Short mmCIF file of C-alpha atoms and ligand atoms in Angstrom, two decimals:
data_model
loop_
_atom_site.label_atom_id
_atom_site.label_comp_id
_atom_site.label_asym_id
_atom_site.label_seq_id
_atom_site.Cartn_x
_atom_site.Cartn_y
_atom_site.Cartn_z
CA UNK I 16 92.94 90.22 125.89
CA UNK I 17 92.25 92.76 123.48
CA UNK I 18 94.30 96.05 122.97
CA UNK I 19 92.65 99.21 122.54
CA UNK I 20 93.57 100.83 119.03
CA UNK I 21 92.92 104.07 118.19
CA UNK I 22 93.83 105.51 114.37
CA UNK I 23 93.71 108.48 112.80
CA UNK I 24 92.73 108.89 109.21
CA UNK I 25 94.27 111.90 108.35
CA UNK I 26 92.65 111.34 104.51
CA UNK I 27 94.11 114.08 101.91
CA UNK I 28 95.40 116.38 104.72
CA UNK I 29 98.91 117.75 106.06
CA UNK I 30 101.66 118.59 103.65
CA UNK I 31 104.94 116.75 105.04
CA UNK I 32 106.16 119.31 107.48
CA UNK I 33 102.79 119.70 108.70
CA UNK I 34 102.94 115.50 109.10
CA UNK I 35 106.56 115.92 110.58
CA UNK I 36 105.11 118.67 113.38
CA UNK I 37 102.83 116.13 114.41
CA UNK I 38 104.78 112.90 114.72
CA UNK I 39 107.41 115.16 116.53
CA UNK I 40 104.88 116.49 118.89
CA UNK I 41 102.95 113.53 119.98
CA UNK I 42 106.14 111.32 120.94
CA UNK I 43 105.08 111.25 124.46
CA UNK I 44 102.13 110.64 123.89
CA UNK I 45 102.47 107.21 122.33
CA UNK I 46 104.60 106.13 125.11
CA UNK I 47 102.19 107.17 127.41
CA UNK I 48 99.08 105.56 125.99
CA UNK I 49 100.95 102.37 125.39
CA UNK I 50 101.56 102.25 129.25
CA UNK I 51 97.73 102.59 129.79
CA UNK I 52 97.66 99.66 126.91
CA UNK I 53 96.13 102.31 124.14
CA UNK I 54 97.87 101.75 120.72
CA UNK I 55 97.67 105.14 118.71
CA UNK I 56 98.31 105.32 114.52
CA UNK I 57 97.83 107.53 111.90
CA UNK I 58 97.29 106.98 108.12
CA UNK I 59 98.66 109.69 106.67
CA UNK I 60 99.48 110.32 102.85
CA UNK I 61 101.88 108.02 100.81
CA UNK I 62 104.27 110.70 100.90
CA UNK I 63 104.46 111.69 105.02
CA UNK I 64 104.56 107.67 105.67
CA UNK I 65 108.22 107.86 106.01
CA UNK I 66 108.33 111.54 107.37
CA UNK I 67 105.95 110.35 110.15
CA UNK I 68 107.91 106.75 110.84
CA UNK I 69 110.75 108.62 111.08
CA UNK I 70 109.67 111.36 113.68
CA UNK I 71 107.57 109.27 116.08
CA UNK I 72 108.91 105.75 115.65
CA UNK I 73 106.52 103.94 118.37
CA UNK I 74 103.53 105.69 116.44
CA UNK I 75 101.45 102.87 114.38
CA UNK I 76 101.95 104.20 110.74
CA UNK I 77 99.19 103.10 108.02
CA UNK I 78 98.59 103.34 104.48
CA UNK I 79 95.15 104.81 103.69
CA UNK I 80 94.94 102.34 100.81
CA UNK I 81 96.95 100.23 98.07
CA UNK I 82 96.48 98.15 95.00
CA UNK I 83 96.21 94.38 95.13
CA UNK I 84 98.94 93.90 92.28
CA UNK I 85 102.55 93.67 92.62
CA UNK I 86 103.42 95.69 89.65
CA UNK I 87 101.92 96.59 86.38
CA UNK I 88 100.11 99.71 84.02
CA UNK I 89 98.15 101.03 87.21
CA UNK I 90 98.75 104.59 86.93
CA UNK I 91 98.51 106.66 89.74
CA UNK I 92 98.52 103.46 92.35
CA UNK I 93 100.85 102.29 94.78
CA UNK I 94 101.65 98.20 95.84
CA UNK I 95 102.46 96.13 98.77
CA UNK I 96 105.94 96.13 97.89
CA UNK I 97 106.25 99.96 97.73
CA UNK I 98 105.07 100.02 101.22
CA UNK I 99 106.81 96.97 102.58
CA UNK I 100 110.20 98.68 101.22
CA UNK I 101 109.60 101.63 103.87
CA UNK I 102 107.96 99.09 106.21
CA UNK I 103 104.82 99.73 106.33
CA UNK I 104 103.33 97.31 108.65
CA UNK I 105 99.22 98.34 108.01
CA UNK I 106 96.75 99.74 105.84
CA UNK I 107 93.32 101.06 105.64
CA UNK I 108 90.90 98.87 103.24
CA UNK I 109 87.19 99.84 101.91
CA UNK I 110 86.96 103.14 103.70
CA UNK I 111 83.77 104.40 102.21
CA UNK I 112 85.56 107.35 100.29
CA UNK I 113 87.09 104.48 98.43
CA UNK I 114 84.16 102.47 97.86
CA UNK I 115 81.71 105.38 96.96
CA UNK I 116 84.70 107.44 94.99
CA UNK I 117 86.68 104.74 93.36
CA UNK I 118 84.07 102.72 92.92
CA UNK I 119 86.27 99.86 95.12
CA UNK I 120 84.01 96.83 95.25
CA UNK I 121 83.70 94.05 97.63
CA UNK I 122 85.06 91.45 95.03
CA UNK I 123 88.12 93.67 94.96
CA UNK I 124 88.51 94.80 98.42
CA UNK I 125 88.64 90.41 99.24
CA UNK I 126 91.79 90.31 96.65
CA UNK I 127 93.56 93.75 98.36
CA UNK I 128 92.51 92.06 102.36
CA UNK I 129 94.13 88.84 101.38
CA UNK I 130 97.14 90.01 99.63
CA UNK I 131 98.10 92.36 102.35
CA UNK I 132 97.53 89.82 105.26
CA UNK I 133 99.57 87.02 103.10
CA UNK I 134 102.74 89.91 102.80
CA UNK I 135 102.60 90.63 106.73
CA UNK I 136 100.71 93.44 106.56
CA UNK I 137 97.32 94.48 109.16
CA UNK I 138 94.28 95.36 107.18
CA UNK I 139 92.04 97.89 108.92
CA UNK I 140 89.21 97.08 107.03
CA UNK I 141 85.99 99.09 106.68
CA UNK I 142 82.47 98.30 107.05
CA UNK I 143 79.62 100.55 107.15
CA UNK I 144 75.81 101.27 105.39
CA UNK I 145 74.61 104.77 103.73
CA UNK I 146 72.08 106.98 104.99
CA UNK I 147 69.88 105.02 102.93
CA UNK I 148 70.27 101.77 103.68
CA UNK I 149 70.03 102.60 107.39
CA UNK I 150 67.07 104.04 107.11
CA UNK I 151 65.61 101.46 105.28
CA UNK I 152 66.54 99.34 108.42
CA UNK I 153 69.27 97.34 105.99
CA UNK I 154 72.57 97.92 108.00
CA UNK I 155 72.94 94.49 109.09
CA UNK I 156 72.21 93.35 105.50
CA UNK I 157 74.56 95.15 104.11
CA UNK I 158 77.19 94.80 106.66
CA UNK I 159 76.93 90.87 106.34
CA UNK I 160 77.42 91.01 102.42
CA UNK I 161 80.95 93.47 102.76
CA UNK I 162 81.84 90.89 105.78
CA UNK I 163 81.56 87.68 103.76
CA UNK I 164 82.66 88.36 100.42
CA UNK I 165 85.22 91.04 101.67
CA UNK I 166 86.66 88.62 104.18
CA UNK I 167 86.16 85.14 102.58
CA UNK I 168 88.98 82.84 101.99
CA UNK I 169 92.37 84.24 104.46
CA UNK I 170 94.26 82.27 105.65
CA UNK I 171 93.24 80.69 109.56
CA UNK I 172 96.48 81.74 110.88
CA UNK I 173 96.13 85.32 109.81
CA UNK I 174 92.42 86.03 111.01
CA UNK I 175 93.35 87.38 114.31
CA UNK I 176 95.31 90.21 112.80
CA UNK I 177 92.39 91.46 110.89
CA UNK I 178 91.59 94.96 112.59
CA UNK I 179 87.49 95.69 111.22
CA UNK I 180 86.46 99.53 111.31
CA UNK I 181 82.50 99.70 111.50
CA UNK I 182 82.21 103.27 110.22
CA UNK I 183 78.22 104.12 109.30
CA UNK I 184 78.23 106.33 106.04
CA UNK I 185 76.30 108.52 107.40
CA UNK I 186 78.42 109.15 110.47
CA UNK I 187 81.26 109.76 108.85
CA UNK I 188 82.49 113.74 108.96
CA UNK I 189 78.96 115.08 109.84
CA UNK I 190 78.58 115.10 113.60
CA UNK I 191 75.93 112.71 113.66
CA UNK I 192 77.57 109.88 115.51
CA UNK I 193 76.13 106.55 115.90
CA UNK I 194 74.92 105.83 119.72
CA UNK I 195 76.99 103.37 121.48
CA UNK I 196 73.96 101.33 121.33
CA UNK I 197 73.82 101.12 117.47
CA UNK I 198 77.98 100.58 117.34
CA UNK I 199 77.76 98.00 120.04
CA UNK I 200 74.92 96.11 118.74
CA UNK I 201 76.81 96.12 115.01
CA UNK I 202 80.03 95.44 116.33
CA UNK I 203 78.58 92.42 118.10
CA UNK I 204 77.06 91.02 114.76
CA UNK I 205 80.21 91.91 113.07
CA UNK I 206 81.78 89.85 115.03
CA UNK I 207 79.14 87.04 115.17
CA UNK I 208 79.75 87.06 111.15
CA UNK I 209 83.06 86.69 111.74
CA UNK I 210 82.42 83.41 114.26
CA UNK I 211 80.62 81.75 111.60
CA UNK I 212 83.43 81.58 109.18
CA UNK I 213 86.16 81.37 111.17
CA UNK I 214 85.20 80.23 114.26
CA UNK I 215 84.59 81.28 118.18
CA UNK I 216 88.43 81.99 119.28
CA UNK I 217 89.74 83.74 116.31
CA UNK I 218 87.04 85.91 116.19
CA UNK I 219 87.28 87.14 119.80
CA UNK I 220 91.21 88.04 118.94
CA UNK I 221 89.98 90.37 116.07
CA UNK I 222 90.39 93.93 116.86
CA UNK I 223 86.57 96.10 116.06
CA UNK I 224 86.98 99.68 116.28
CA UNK I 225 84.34 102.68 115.94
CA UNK I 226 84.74 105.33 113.27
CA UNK I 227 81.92 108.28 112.25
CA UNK I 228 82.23 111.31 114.34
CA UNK I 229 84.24 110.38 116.70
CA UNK I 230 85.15 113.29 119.44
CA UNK I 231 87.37 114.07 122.58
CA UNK I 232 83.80 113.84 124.18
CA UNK I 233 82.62 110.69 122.96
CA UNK I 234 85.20 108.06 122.45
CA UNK I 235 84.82 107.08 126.26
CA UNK I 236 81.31 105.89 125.67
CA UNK I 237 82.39 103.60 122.53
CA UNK I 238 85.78 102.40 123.98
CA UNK I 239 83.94 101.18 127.07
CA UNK I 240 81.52 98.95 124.93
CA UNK I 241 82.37 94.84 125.12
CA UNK I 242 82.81 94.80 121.05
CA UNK I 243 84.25 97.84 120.55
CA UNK I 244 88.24 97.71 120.88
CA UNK I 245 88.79 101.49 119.77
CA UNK I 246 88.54 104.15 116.92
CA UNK I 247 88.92 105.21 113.29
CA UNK I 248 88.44 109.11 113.74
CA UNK I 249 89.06 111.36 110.96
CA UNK I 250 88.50 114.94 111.83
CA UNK I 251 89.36 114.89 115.70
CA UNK I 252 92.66 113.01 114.57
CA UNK I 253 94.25 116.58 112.92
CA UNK I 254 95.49 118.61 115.24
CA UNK I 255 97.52 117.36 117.78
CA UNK I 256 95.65 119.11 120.58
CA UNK I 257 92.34 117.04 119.93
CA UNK I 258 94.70 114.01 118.55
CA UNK I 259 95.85 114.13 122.52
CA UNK I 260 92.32 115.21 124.42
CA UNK I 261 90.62 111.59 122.63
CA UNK I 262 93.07 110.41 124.66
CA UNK I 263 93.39 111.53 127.58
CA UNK I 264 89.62 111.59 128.15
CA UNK I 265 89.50 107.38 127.66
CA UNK I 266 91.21 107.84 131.30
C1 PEP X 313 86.77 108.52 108.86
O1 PEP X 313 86.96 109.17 107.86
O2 PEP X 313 87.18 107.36 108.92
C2 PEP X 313 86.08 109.15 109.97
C3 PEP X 313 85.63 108.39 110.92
O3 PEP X 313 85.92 110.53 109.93
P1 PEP X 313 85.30 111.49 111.08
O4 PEP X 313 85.88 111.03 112.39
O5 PEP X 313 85.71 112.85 110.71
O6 PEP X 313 83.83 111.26 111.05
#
């Protein structure tokens, strides 16, 4: 049975106090979703991870990216160990301000999802077509290429940790959500891609969550769909009022 997951990406927001008023404040919370069976997380910056672990330790903690080497001339980039030293136990792979702004490919995205599942770690990896390619009726295209080259080659016994965001472009920060239709109907062939290369069971344990737009007044129509097992939500994840309303409204 799956469990429902919902993260926030808090992207290059909250200084570390601001990150320490909001682990403090949503303690409760945590414990009280996880007795409904809701996991909650947040990916803040590199430098609240600890701030945030410390102050709400029951609160899923990710890394909103990291580099696929160990060590080495990579300036400005962080590595598995780094975040396994302040146990880290997940990160957030190919969100589409790291494909379209860092130019992260799929090639390279396969290295980072494979390298963090072989340390222990829970990629929360993202999926998702532009405005373009939607409209040129090419989602599943392009979801099947990031799918099969992104995911190719991990290990059997690791699949069913995979967590896969499907988070249109074109959803993403500007209100205009995806129906539940579109995200069930995705999720579903996301997770027929995933049957095909590693089979029926695994790919029913992998966790597919919903990100683009994603509101206090919306996340009860995508968390009730059969493929969707919860949320990537940026914006609504940023104040601790609307952080608790997504929530409470699944109820
Ligand atoms: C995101 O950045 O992953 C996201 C889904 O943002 P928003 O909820 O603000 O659309």
């Amino acid at each position: 049975m799956r469990k429902k997951i919902i993260i926030g990406n808090w992207k290059m927001h909250k200084t570390q106090a601001a990150a320490k008023v909001f682990a403090k404040e949503t303690v409760d919370l945590v414990a009280r979703a996880k007795q409904d069976g809701i996991i909650l997380g947040v990916a803040p910056s590199y430098l609240s991870l600890e701030v945030v672990k410390k102050h709400n330790k029951r609160l899923i903690v990710a890394a909103q990216n990291v580099h696929q080497e160990e060590a080495g001339a990579f300036t400005g980039e962080i590595s598995l160990p780094m975040l396994q030293e302040i146990k880290i136990g997940h990160v957030i792979l190919g969100h589409s301000e790291r494909r379209q702004y860092f130019n992260e490919t799929d090639a390279a995205l396969n290295l980072k999802v494979n390298r963090v599942l072989n340390a222990g770690l829970v990629p929360i990896f993202c999926v998702g077509e532009t405005l373009s390619e939607f409209e040129a009726k090419l989602t599943k295209t392009v979801i099947a290429r990031q799918i099969t080259i992104g995911l190719a080659g991990i290990n059997p016994a690791l699949v069913k940790k995979l967590i896969v965001a499907y988070e249109p472009v074109w959803s993403i920060g500007t209100g205009k959500n995806a129906s539940p239709e579109i995200a069930q109907d995705i999720c579903a062939f996301i997770r027929h891609e995933l049957m095909k290369m590693y089979g029926k069971s695994k790919a029913n344990q992998i966790h597919l969550l919903y990100g683009g737009s994603v509101k206090p007044e919306n996340i009860k129509a995508y968390l009730s769909l059969q493929d969707v097992d919860g949320a990537l939500v940026g914006g609504a994840s940023l104040e601790v009022a609307s952080f608790t309303k997504l929530v409470m409204n699944l109820k």
